Coordinates of C-alpha atoms in Angstrom, one line a residue:
X19 CA 11.0 5.8 -13.0
X20 CA 11.3 8.9 -15.2
X21 CA 12.4 6.9 -18.2
X22 CA 9.0 5.3 -18.1
X23 CA 7.0 8.0 -16.4
X24 CA 7.9 10.8 -18.8
X25 CA 6.9 8.5 -21.7
X26 CA 3.6 7.9 -20.0
X27 CA 2.9 11.6 -19.5
X28 CA 3.9 12.5 -23.0
X29 CA 1.7 9.9 -24.7
X30 CA -1.2 10.8 -22.3
X31 CA -1.1 14.5 -23.2
X32 CA -0.7 13.9 -26.9
X33 CA -3.4 11.3 -27.2
X34 CA -5.9 13.4 -25.2
X35 CA -5.3 16.5 -27.4
X36 CA -5.6 14.6 -30.6
X37 CA -8.7 12.7 -29.6
X38 CA -10.5 15.7 -28.2
X39 CA -10.8 14.4 -24.6
X40 CA -11.6 16.6 -21.7
X41 CA -8.8 16.7 -19.2
X42 CA -11.1 15.6 -16.4
X43 CA -12.1 12.5 -18.4
X44 CA -8.5 11.7 -19.3
X45 CA -7.4 11.9 -15.6
X46 CA -10.3 9.7 -14.5
X47 CA -9.4 7.1 -17.1
X48 CA -5.7 7.0 -16.4
X49 CA -6.1 7.2 -12.7
X50 CA -7.9 4.8 -10.4
X51 CA -8.9 2.1 -13.0
X52 CA -5.1 1.3 -13.2
X53 CA -4.2 1.8 -9.6
X54 CA -2.7 5.2 -10.3
X55 CA -3.4 8.2 -8.1
X56 CA -6.5 10.2 -9.1
X57 CA -4.3 13.0 -10.3
X58 CA -3.9 10.9 -13.5
X59 CA -1.9 12.7 -16.2
X60 CA -2.9 16.4 -16.3
X61 CA -3.3 17.1 -12.6
X62 CA 0.1 15.4 -12.0
X63 CA 1.8 17.7 -14.5
X64 CA 0.2 20.7 -12.8
X65 CA 1.6 19.4 -9.5
X66 CA 5.1 18.8 -10.9
X67 CA 5.2 22.1 -12.9
X68 CA 3.9 22.5 -16.4
X69 CA 6.9 24.7 -17.3
X70 CA 9.4 21.9 -16.4
X71 CA 7.9 19.4 -18.9
X72 CA 9.6 20.8 -22.1
X73 CA 13.0 20.6 -20.3
X74 CA 12.5 17.1 -19.0
X75 CA 11.0 15.9 -22.4
X76 CA 13.8 17.6 -24.3
X77 CA 16.5 16.0 -22.1
X78 CA 14.9 12.6 -22.6
X79 CA 14.6 13.1 -26.4
X80 CA 18.2 14.1 -26.7
X81 CA 19.5 11.2 -24.6
X82 CA 17.6 8.3 -26.2
X83 CA 18.5 6.4 -29.4
X84 CA 16.8 7.5 -32.6
X85 CA 14.8 4.2 -32.8
X86 CA 13.5 4.5 -29.2
X87 CA 9.7 4.2 -29.0
X88 CA 9.7 7.5 -27.0
X89 CA 10.2 9.5 -30.2
X90 CA 7.0 8.0 -31.7
X91 CA 4.8 9.2 -28.8
X92 CA 6.5 12.5 -28.1
X93 CA 4.5 14.9 -30.2
X94 CA 4.1 18.6 -29.7
X95 CA 0.7 19.9 -28.5
X96 CA 0.0 23.5 -29.6
X97 CA -2.3 24.3 -26.7
X98 CA 0.3 23.2 -24.2
X99 CA 3.0 25.2 -25.8
X100 CA 0.7 28.3 -25.8
X101 CA 0.0 27.8 -22.1
X102 CA 3.6 27.8 -21.2
X103 CA 4.3 30.9 -23.3
X104 CA 1.4 32.6 -21.4
X105 CA 3.1 31.9 -18.1
X106 CA 1.1 28.9 -16.9
X107 CA 3.3 26.8 -14.6
X108 CA 0.8 24.6 -12.8
X109 CA -0.1 24.7 -9.1
X110 CA 2.9 26.7 -8.1
X111 CA 1.7 29.6 -10.2
X112 CA -1.5 30.9 -11.8
X113 CA -2.5 27.4 -12.9
X114 CA -2.0 24.9 -15.6
X115 CA -4.5 22.4 -17.1
X116 CA -6.6 23.2 -14.0
X117 CA -6.7 26.6 -12.3
X118 CA -8.6 28.6 -9.6
X119 CA -10.2 31.7 -11.2
X120 CA -10.2 34.1 -8.3
X121 CA -11.7 36.9 -10.4
X122 CA -14.9 34.8 -10.6
X123 CA -15.0 34.0 -6.9
X124 CA -12.6 31.1 -6.7
X125 CA -14.2 29.1 -9.5
X126 CA -12.3 25.9 -10.4
X127 CA -11.6 25.8 -14.1
X128 CA -10.1 23.4 -16.6
X129 CA -8.5 24.1 -20.0
X130 CA -10.1 23.0 -23.2
X131 CA -7.2 21.3 -25.1
X132 CA -8.8 22.1 -28.5
X133 CA -9.1 25.8 -28.0
X134 CA -6.8 26.7 -25.1
X135 CA -9.7 28.5 -23.3
X136 CA -10.7 27.8 -19.7
X137 CA -14.2 26.6 -18.7
X138 CA -15.7 25.6 -15.3
X139 CA -14.3 22.3 -14.2
X140 CA -16.8 19.5 -14.3
X141 CA -17.1 15.9 -12.9
X142 CA -15.6 13.3 -15.1
X143 CA -18.2 11.6 -17.4
X144 CA -16.7 8.2 -18.3
X145 CA -19.4 5.4 -18.4
X146 CA -16.8 3.1 -19.9
X147 CA -15.1 2.7 -16.4
X148 CA -18.3 1.4 -14.8
X149 CA -19.1 -0.8 -17.9
X150 CA -15.6 -2.4 -17.7
X151 CA -16.0 -3.2 -14.0
X152 CA -12.6 -4.0 -12.4
X153 CA -11.1 -5.3 -15.7
X154 CA -8.3 -3.2 -17.1
X155 CA -8.4 -5.2 -20.4
X156 CA -12.2 -4.6 -20.7
X157 CA -11.6 -0.9 -20.3
X158 CA -8.8 -0.9 -22.9
X159 CA -10.9 -2.9 -25.3
X160 CA -14.0 -0.7 -24.8
X161 CA -15.2 0.4 -28.2
X162 CA -15.9 4.0 -27.3
X163 CA -13.7 7.0 -27.4
X164 CA -12.7 6.6 -23.7
X165 CA -11.7 3.0 -24.1
X166 CA -9.6 3.8 -27.1
X167 CA -7.8 6.5 -25.2
X168 CA -7.1 4.2 -22.2
X169 CA -5.7 1.7 -24.6
X170 CA -3.6 4.1 -26.6
X171 CA -1.9 5.4 -23.4
X172 CA -1.6 2.3 -21.2
X173 CA -0.8 -0.3 -23.9
X174 CA 2.0 1.9 -25.2
X175 CA 3.3 2.6 -21.7
X176 CA 3.3 -1.1 -20.6
X177 CA 4.9 -2.1 -23.9
X178 CA 7.6 0.5 -23.3
X179 CA 8.2 -0.8 -19.8
X180 CA 8.8 -4.3 -21.3
X181 CA 11.3 -2.8 -23.7
X182 CA 13.2 -1.3 -20.7
X183 CA 14.1 -4.8 -19.3
X184 CA 17.7 -5.3 -20.2
X185 CA 18.2 -1.6 -20.8
X186 CA 17.1 0.5 -17.8
X187 CA 17.2 -2.6 -15.6
X188 CA 17.7 -6.3 -15.9
X189 CA 15.0 -6.9 -13.3
X190 CA 11.2 -6.4 -13.9
X191 CA 10.7 -6.0 -10.1
X192 CA 13.1 -3.1 -10.0
X193 CA 11.1 -1.3 -12.7
X194 CA 7.8 -2.0 -10.8
X195 CA 9.4 -0.7 -7.6
X196 CA 10.5 2.5 -9.4
X197 CA 7.0 3.3 -10.5
X198 CA 5.5 2.4 -7.1
X199 CA 7.9 4.7 -5.3
X200 CA 8.5 7.3 -7.9
X201 CA 5.0 7.8 -9.3
X202 CA 2.9 6.3 -6.4
X203 CA 1.4 3.6 -8.7
X204 CA -0.3 0.9 -6.6
X205 CA 1.2 -1.7 -8.9
X206 CA 4.1 -1.6 -11.2
X207 CA 3.8 -2.1 -15.0
X208 CA 4.6 -5.8 -14.9
X209 CA 2.2 -6.4 -12.1
X210 CA -0.4 -4.7 -14.3
X211 CA 0.5 -6.9 -17.3
X212 CA 0.0 -10.0 -15.0
X213 CA -3.4 -8.7 -14.1
X214 CA -4.3 -8.6 -17.8
X215 CA -2.5 -11.8 -18.6
X216 CA 0.9 -11.8 -20.5
X217 CA -0.5 -13.5 -23.6
X218 CA -3.6 -11.4 -23.8
X219 CA -1.5 -8.2 -23.4
X220 CA 0.9 -9.3 -26.0
X221 CA -2.0 -10.0 -28.4
X222 CA -3.4 -6.5 -27.7
X223 CA -0.1 -4.6 -28.5
X224 CA 0.4 -6.7 -31.6
X225 CA -3.0 -5.5 -32.8
X226 CA -1.8 -1.9 -32.2
X227 CA 1.4 -2.4 -34.1
X228 CA 3.6 -1.9 -31.0
X229 CA 6.9 -3.8 -30.6
X230 CA 6.9 -7.0 -28.5
X231 CA 9.9 -6.9 -26.2
X232 CA 12.0 -10.0 -25.7
X233 CA 10.9 -10.3 -22.0
X234 CA 7.2 -10.6 -23.2
X235 CA 8.2 -13.6 -25.4
X236 CA 10.1 -15.1 -22.5
X237 CA 7.0 -14.8 -20.3
X238 CA 4.7 -16.3 -22.9
X239 CA 2.3 -18.7 -21.3
X240 CA 3.4 -17.7 -17.8
X241 CA 3.4 -14.6 -15.6
X242 CA 6.0 -12.2 -14.3
X243 CA 5.3 -13.1 -10.7
X244 CA 4.3 -16.3 -9.0
X245 CA 4.1 -17.8 -5.5
X246 CA 6.0 -21.0 -4.8
X247 CA 6.0 -22.5 -1.3
X248 CA 4.6 -19.3 0.1
X249 CA 7.5 -17.3 -1.4
X250 CA 6.9 -14.7 -4.1
X251 CA 9.1 -15.2 -7.2
X252 CA 9.8 -13.0 -10.2
X253 CA 10.7 -14.0 -13.8
X254 CA 14.2 -13.1 -15.0
X255 CA 15.7 -12.4 -18.4
X256 CA 17.0 -16.0 -18.6
X257 CA 13.5 -17.4 -18.2
X258 CA 13.9 -18.7 -14.7
X259 CA 12.2 -17.5 -11.5
X260 CA 14.1 -16.3 -8.5
X261 CA 12.8 -15.6 -4.9
X262 CA 12.0 -12.0 -4.0
X263 CA 14.0 -11.5 -0.8
X264 CA 13.3 -8.4 1.3
X265 CA 16.3 -6.4 2.5
X266 CA 17.4 -6.8 6.1
X267 CA 15.1 -4.8 8.4
X268 CA 12.1 -5.1 6.1
X269 CA 9.0 -7.1 6.9
X270 CA 5.9 -6.8 4.7
X271 CA 2.5 -8.1 5.7
X272 CA 1.8 -9.0 2.1
X273 CA 4.5 -11.7 2.3
X274 CA 3.1 -13.1 5.5
X275 CA -0.4 -13.3 3.9
X276 CA 0.9 -15.1 0.9
X277 CA 2.7 -17.7 3.1
X278 CA -0.1 -18.8 5.3
X279 CA -3.6 -18.4 6.8
X280 CA -4.7 -15.8 9.4
X281 CA -5.1 -16.7 13.0
X282 CA -8.5 -15.0 13.1
X283 CA -10.5 -13.3 10.3
X284 CA -13.8 -11.7 9.5
X285 CA -15.2 -9.3 6.9
X286 CA -13.3 -6.2 8.1
X287 CA -10.2 -7.4 10.0
X288 CA -7.7 -10.2 10.3
X289 CA -5.1 -11.3 12.9
X290 CA -1.8 -12.6 11.5
X291 CA 1.3 -14.3 13.0
X292 CA 4.3 -12.1 12.0
X293 CA 6.9 -14.3 13.9
X294 CA 8.9 -14.1 17.1
X295 CA 5.7 -14.2 19.2
X296 CA 4.2 -11.1 17.7
X297 CA 0.7 -10.9 16.2
X298 CA -0.5 -8.3 13.7
X299 CA -4.1 -6.9 13.6
X300 CA -5.0 -5.8 10.1
X301 CA -8.0 -3.7 9.0
X302 CA -9.4 -4.9 5.7
X303 CA -12.6 -2.9 4.9
X304 CA -12.6 -0.1 2.3
X305 CA -10.4 2.8 3.4
X306 CA -9.9 0.6 6.5
X307 CA -13.0 2.0 8.1
X308 CA -14.0 0.6 11.5
X309 CA -17.3 -1.2 12.0
X310 CA -18.8 -3.9 14.3
X311 CA -16.7 -6.6 12.7
X312 CA -13.5 -4.8 13.6
X313 CA -14.7 -4.4 17.2
X314 CA -15.7 -8.1 17.3
X315 CA -12.3 -9.2 16.1
X316 CA -10.5 -7.0 18.6
X317 CA -12.4 -8.6 21.5
X318 CA -11.8 -12.1 20.1
X319 CA -8.1 -11.4 19.5
X320 CA -7.2 -10.2 23.0
X321 CA -7.5 -13.7 24.7
X322 CA -5.9 -15.4 21.7
X323 CA -2.9 -13.0 21.7
X324 CA -2.6 -13.4 25.5
X325 CA -2.5 -17.2 25.2
X326 CA -0.3 -17.6 22.1
X327 CA 1.8 -14.4 21.6
X328 CA 4.0 -12.0 23.4
X329 CA 2.7 -8.8 21.8
X330 CA 0.4 -7.2 19.3
X331 CA 1.0 -4.8 16.5
X332 CA -1.9 -2.9 14.7
X333 CA -0.8 -2.3 11.2
X334 CA -1.9 -2.6 7.5
X335 CA -0.4 -1.8 4.1
X336 CA -3.3 0.3 2.8
X337 CA -2.8 3.8 1.6
X338 CA -4.3 5.0 4.9
X339 CA -4.2 3.4 8.4
X340 CA -7.9 4.1 8.9
X341 CA -10.2 7.0 8.1
X342 CA -12.4 6.2 11.1
X343 CA -15.9 4.8 11.6
X344 CA -18.0 3.6 8.7
X345 CA -20.2 6.7 8.2
X346 CA -22.4 5.0 5.7
X347 CA -23.4 2.4 8.3
X348 CA -24.1 5.1 10.9
X349 CA -26.2 7.1 8.5
X350 CA -28.3 4.1 7.4
X351 CA -29.0 3.2 11.1
X352 CA -29.9 6.9 11.8
X353 CA -32.3 7.0 8.8
X354 CA -34.2 4.1 10.2
X355 CA -34.0 5.4 13.7
X356 CA -32.0 2.4 15.0
X357 CA -30.6 4.5 17.8
X358 CA -30.1 1.6 20.1
X359 CA -28.0 -0.2 17.5
X360 CA -25.8 2.9 17.1
X361 CA -25.3 3.2 20.8
X362 CA -24.4 -0.5 21.0
X363 CA -21.7 0.2 18.3
X364 CA -20.3 3.2 20.3
X365 CA -20.3 1.1 23.5
X366 CA -18.7 -1.8 21.7
X367 CA -15.9 0.4 20.4
X368 CA -15.2 1.9 23.8
X369 CA -15.0 -1.6 25.3
X370 CA -12.8 -3.0 22.5
X371 CA -10.3 -0.1 22.8
X372 CA -10.3 -0.5 26.6
X373 CA -9.5 -4.2 26.1
X374 CA -6.5 -3.2 24.1
X375 CA -5.3 -0.6 26.6
X376 CA -5.6 -3.0 29.5
X377 CA -4.4 -6.1 27.7
X378 CA -1.8 -8.3 29.5
X379 CA 0.6 -7.8 26.6
X380 CA 2.0 -4.7 24.8
X381 CA 0.0 -3.2 21.9
X382 CA 1.9 -1.1 19.4
X383 CA 0.1 0.9 16.7
X384 CA 1.9 1.3 13.4
X385 CA 0.1 3.9 11.3
X386 CA 0.9 5.4 7.9
X387 CA -1.2 7.9 5.9
X388 CA -4.4 9.1 7.5
X389 CA -5.4 8.0 11.0
X390 CA -8.6 9.9 11.5
X391 CA -11.5 9.7 14.0
X392 CA -11.7 6.2 15.2
X393 CA -8.4 5.4 13.5
X394 CA -6.8 8.0 15.7
X395 CA -8.6 6.8 18.8
X396 CA -7.4 3.2 18.5
X397 CA -3.8 4.5 18.4
X398 CA -4.5 6.7 21.5
X399 CA -5.2 3.4 23.3
X400 CA -2.1 1.6 22.3
X401 CA 0.8 1.3 24.8
X402 CA 3.1 2.8 22.2
X403 CA 3.1 3.9 18.5
X404 CA 5.7 3.5 15.8
X405 CA 4.4 5.9 13.1
X406 CA 5.5 6.4 9.6
X407 CA 6.8 9.9 9.1
X408 CA 3.9 10.6 6.7
X409 CA 1.2 10.0 9.2
X410 CA -1.7 12.4 9.5
X411 CA -3.6 11.9 12.8
X412 CA -6.6 13.7 14.1
X413 CA -9.9 13.6 16.0
X414 CA -12.0 15.0 13.2
X415 CA -15.5 14.0 14.5
X416 CA -16.6 17.7 14.9
X417 CA -16.4 17.9 11.1
X418 CA -19.3 15.5 10.9
X419 CA -21.2 17.0 13.8
X420 CA -20.3 14.6 16.7
X421 CA -17.7 14.2 19.4
X422 CA -15.1 11.5 19.6
X423 CA -17.1 8.6 21.1
X424 CA -14.5 5.7 21.4
X425 CA -12.4 7.2 24.2
X426 CA -10.6 9.9 22.2
X427 CA -11.6 12.6 24.6
X428 CA -10.6 10.7 27.7
X429 CA -7.2 9.8 26.3
X430 CA -6.4 13.3 25.1
X431 CA -7.5 14.7 28.5
X432 CA -5.2 12.3 30.3
X433 CA -2.2 13.3 28.1
X434 CA -2.6 17.0 28.3
X435 CA -3.3 17.0 32.0
X436 CA -0.2 14.8 32.6
X437 CA 2.4 16.5 30.3
X438 CA 5.0 18.5 32.3
X439 CA 5.3 21.0 29.5
X440 CA 1.7 22.3 30.0
X441 CA 0.2 24.2 32.9
X442 CA -1.3 22.0 35.6
X443 CA -4.8 22.3 37.1
X444 CA -8.3 21.3 36.1
X445 CA -8.7 23.9 33.3
X446 CA -5.6 24.2 31.0
X447 CA -5.6 20.6 29.8
X448 CA -9.3 20.4 28.9
X449 CA -9.1 23.8 27.2
X450 CA -6.2 22.7 25.0
X451 CA -8.0 19.5 24.1
X452 CA -11.1 21.6 23.3
X453 CA -9.0 23.7 21.0
X454 CA -7.6 20.7 19.1
X455 CA -10.8 18.6 18.9
X456 CA -13.3 21.4 18.2
X457 CA -11.3 22.5 15.2
X458 CA -10.8 18.9 14.0
X459 CA -7.0 19.5 13.9
X460 CA -5.0 16.9 11.9
X461 CA -1.3 16.6 12.3
X462 CA 0.8 17.5 9.2
X463 CA 3.2 14.7 9.9
X464 CA 4.2 12.2 12.6
X465 CA 6.5 14.9 14.2
X466 CA 3.6 17.3 14.3
X467 CA 1.4 14.7 15.9
X468 CA 3.9 14.7 18.7
X469 CA 3.3 18.4 19.2
X470 CA -0.4 17.8 19.5
X471 CA 0.2 14.8 21.9
X472 CA -1.5 12.5 19.5
X473 CA 1.9 10.8 19.9
X474 CA 4.0 10.8 23.0
X475 CA 7.8 11.4 23.5
X476 CA 8.3 7.6 23.8
X477 CA 6.6 6.9 20.5
X478 CA 8.8 6.3 17.4
X479 CA 8.9 7.5 13.9
X480 CA 10.0 5.5 10.8
X481 CA 11.1 7.2 7.7
X482 CA 11.0 4.3 5.3
X483 CA 7.4 2.9 4.9
X484 CA 8.8 -0.6 4.1
X485 CA 10.5 -0.7 7.5
X486 CA 7.5 0.3 9.6
X487 CA 6.2 -3.2 10.5
X488 CA 9.7 -4.4 11.4
X489 CA 10.3 -1.3 13.6
X490 CA 6.9 -1.7 15.3
X491 CA 7.5 -5.4 15.9
X492 CA 10.9 -4.6 17.5
X493 CA 9.3 -2.0 19.7
X494 CA 6.6 -4.5 20.8
X495 CA 9.2 -7.1 21.7
X496 CA 11.2 -4.5 23.8
X497 CA 8.0 -3.6 25.7
X498 CA 7.2 -7.2 26.3
X499 CA 10.4 -7.7 28.3
X500 CA 9.1 -5.9 31.4
X501 CA 5.5 -5.1 30.5
X502 CA 2.9 -4.0 33.0
X503 CA -0.6 -2.9 32.2
X504 CA -1.2 0.8 32.8
X505 CA -2.9 2.1 35.9
X506 CA -6.4 3.7 35.1
X507 CA -6.1 7.5 35.5
X508 CA -8.4 9.8 37.5
X509 CA -9.7 12.9 35.9
X510 CA -10.0 16.3 37.7
X511 CA -12.1 18.4 35.4
X512 CA -13.4 22.0 35.8
X513 CA -17.2 21.2 35.8
X514 CA -19.9 23.7 34.8
X515 CA -17.6 26.8 35.1
X516 CA -15.1 25.3 32.7
X517 CA -17.9 24.4 30.3
X518 CA -19.1 28.0 30.3
X519 CA -15.6 29.3 29.5
X520 CA -15.3 26.9 26.5
X521 CA -18.7 28.0 25.2
X522 CA -17.8 31.6 25.5
X523 CA -14.7 31.0 23.4
X524 CA -16.9 29.5 20.7
X525 CA -19.4 32.3 20.9
X526 CA -16.5 34.8 20.2
X527 CA -15.5 32.8 17.2
X528 CA -19.1 32.8 16.0
X529 CA -19.3 36.6 16.3
X530 CA -16.2 36.8 14.2
X531 CA -17.7 34.6 11.5
X532 CA -15.2 31.8 12.2
X533 CA -17.8 29.3 13.6
X534 CA -21.1 28.3 12.1
X535 CA -24.3 27.8 14.1
X536 CA -23.9 24.0 14.1
X537 CA -20.2 24.4 15.0
X538 CA -21.5 26.0 18.2
X539 CA -23.9 23.2 18.9
X540 CA -21.1 20.5 18.4
X541 CA -18.6 22.6 20.5
X542 CA -21.2 22.9 23.3
X543 CA -21.4 19.1 23.4
X544 CA -17.6 18.7 23.4
X545 CA -17.4 21.3 26.2
X546 CA -19.8 19.2 28.2
X547 CA -17.6 16.1 27.9
X548 CA -14.3 17.8 28.5
X549 CA -15.5 19.8 31.5
X550 CA -16.8 16.6 33.1
X551 CA -20.5 17.5 32.7
X552 CA -22.2 18.5 36.0
X553 CA -19.4 17.2 38.2
X554 CA -18.3 19.3 41.0
X555 CA -14.9 21.0 40.7
X556 CA -12.1 18.7 42.0
X557 CA -14.4 15.7 42.1
X558 CA -12.4 12.9 40.5
X559 CA -13.9 11.0 37.6
X560 CA -12.9 7.6 36.3
X561 CA -12.5 6.5 32.7
X562 CA -16.0 5.0 32.6
X563 CA -17.5 8.3 33.7
X564 CA -15.8 10.2 30.8
X565 CA -16.8 7.4 28.4
X566 CA -20.4 7.7 29.5
X567 CA -20.3 11.4 28.8
X568 CA -18.8 10.8 25.4
X569 CA -21.5 8.2 24.5
X570 CA -24.3 10.4 25.8
X571 CA -23.3 13.5 23.9
X572 CA -22.4 11.5 20.8
X573 CA -25.9 10.1 20.7
X574 CA -27.6 13.4 21.4
X575 CA -25.7 15.2 18.6
X576 CA -26.3 12.4 16.1
X577 CA -30.0 12.9 16.4
X578 CA -29.8 16.6 15.4
X579 CA -30.7 17.5 11.8
X580 CA -27.5 19.6 11.5
X581 CA -25.3 16.5 12.3
X582 CA -27.2 14.2 9.9
X583 CA -26.8 16.8 7.2
X584 CA -23.0 16.8 7.9
X585 CA -22.7 13.1 7.7
X586 CA -24.7 12.9 4.5
X587 CA -22.7 15.7 2.9
X588 CA -19.4 14.0 3.9
X589 CA -20.5 10.7 2.3
X590 CA -21.6 12.4 -0.9
X591 CA -18.7 14.9 -1.4
X592 CA -15.9 13.8 0.9
X593 CA -15.8 17.3 2.3
X594 CA -17.2 18.8 5.6
X595 CA -20.4 20.8 5.5
X596 CA -20.2 24.2 7.1
X597 CA -23.8 24.5 8.3

């Protein structure tokens, strides 16, 4: 990974400096258009440590043969050398290519590669990306300055990857895997070449005077990867294809999808047969957001799974399990005052998640990455969860000015009131849930999710992302051996006096400047739900009673200007509005 990754970073820095590119534009070009994290080149170096780069590059230069292509692209950049001498080390110190100027009131700044001076950071201005659409080749052949930079960096990097076959590794899939795991590329270099087309890519690097590796000539007229009989194959040095076989204990949904058709499918979700009597529910919308199509497929899937399968796993191979409800859809409906449609969606989500909870078969959630809002709520309704270690769960609805509306409140109340490690009684549980939900607390890991009771002691954690589906499937089959649907809980909530106590806590935070005016409004609505509304102390409530409270308060808050402003701000900036 570093053999190729350091080459990529070195050529990216040198070409940007020599072409006079802004670091923001360079990172935008060499980031998402190629399936590379948005850190791109310069923000990644800041993250790793600017001061480490001379040592790593020096080591590479000393180890490689004199005729290695690395020496052609490894050129000193005076501005970078001056930054290092001045003590800039990246994020771990006072900054690097980007920094936070605290003397000017925490102003984000970026370095000018031509002068070495810092200026306010600005959004990337790269029209070539939109003009190229989704085509990497179109971007690399774009006639402007930005297209020429993208071509200079990525053509050289992919050409160098091809030269490494037979040297760093005899297998192109091993090099692809190294870049996916080591640098978090969505696709490896040979998968990227396939997207361009082997022959078109070879023609491009010939135009640039770059060497054509033997493996590119072997692949001429073909591709590095293909699917035969539902099995993915990869091209070898000898010109023949071999099957890509997963290690024992690894199941990938991508392989299942290549081999057959879904059991059920719509625009936002699909149901797959992953073998041994286990079905897999996959979210497919952008960022795996949840919308009416997801709820519809869940409702349709329950009887199908009950008839044809033993268990269900909820899993996908996106970067994030789910970031929650589709806020754009909600804002559009709110702007045209389609309140009835929004309430139908809230009710549909509540019923869909209840259908999973009381299904006649075990449901196992298998999250990785972010599981926020509705993405967290669906996991709370699963009979068990097998989470990847890097799972970040949270009920973050307060950040957009509402309360959890798909059963998140009721599930957290049940957990905190039942845990033997927490004081019993009608008040301690709701107060703890109020603390977690009102501050939109997100777990820092799967282990931390257990501390917050987003996960339970019986839930599992998988360290290797590639083994997550197999582990979840094994858990589902174990549960299926003697499965019984859970008994609906009763809720003993504190009523109006508990609500007053929660509101007083928020008022204290407001006096200290730690809660904004609309925070107090949202927290008041949350307190109403968690206290049981106007119920009398010790009067039991059922799940449907708490769901009705969630739905009523959610709809009331969504109509407020403060909440609509929060939703709009989140969609525009990706950050919560503190109004």
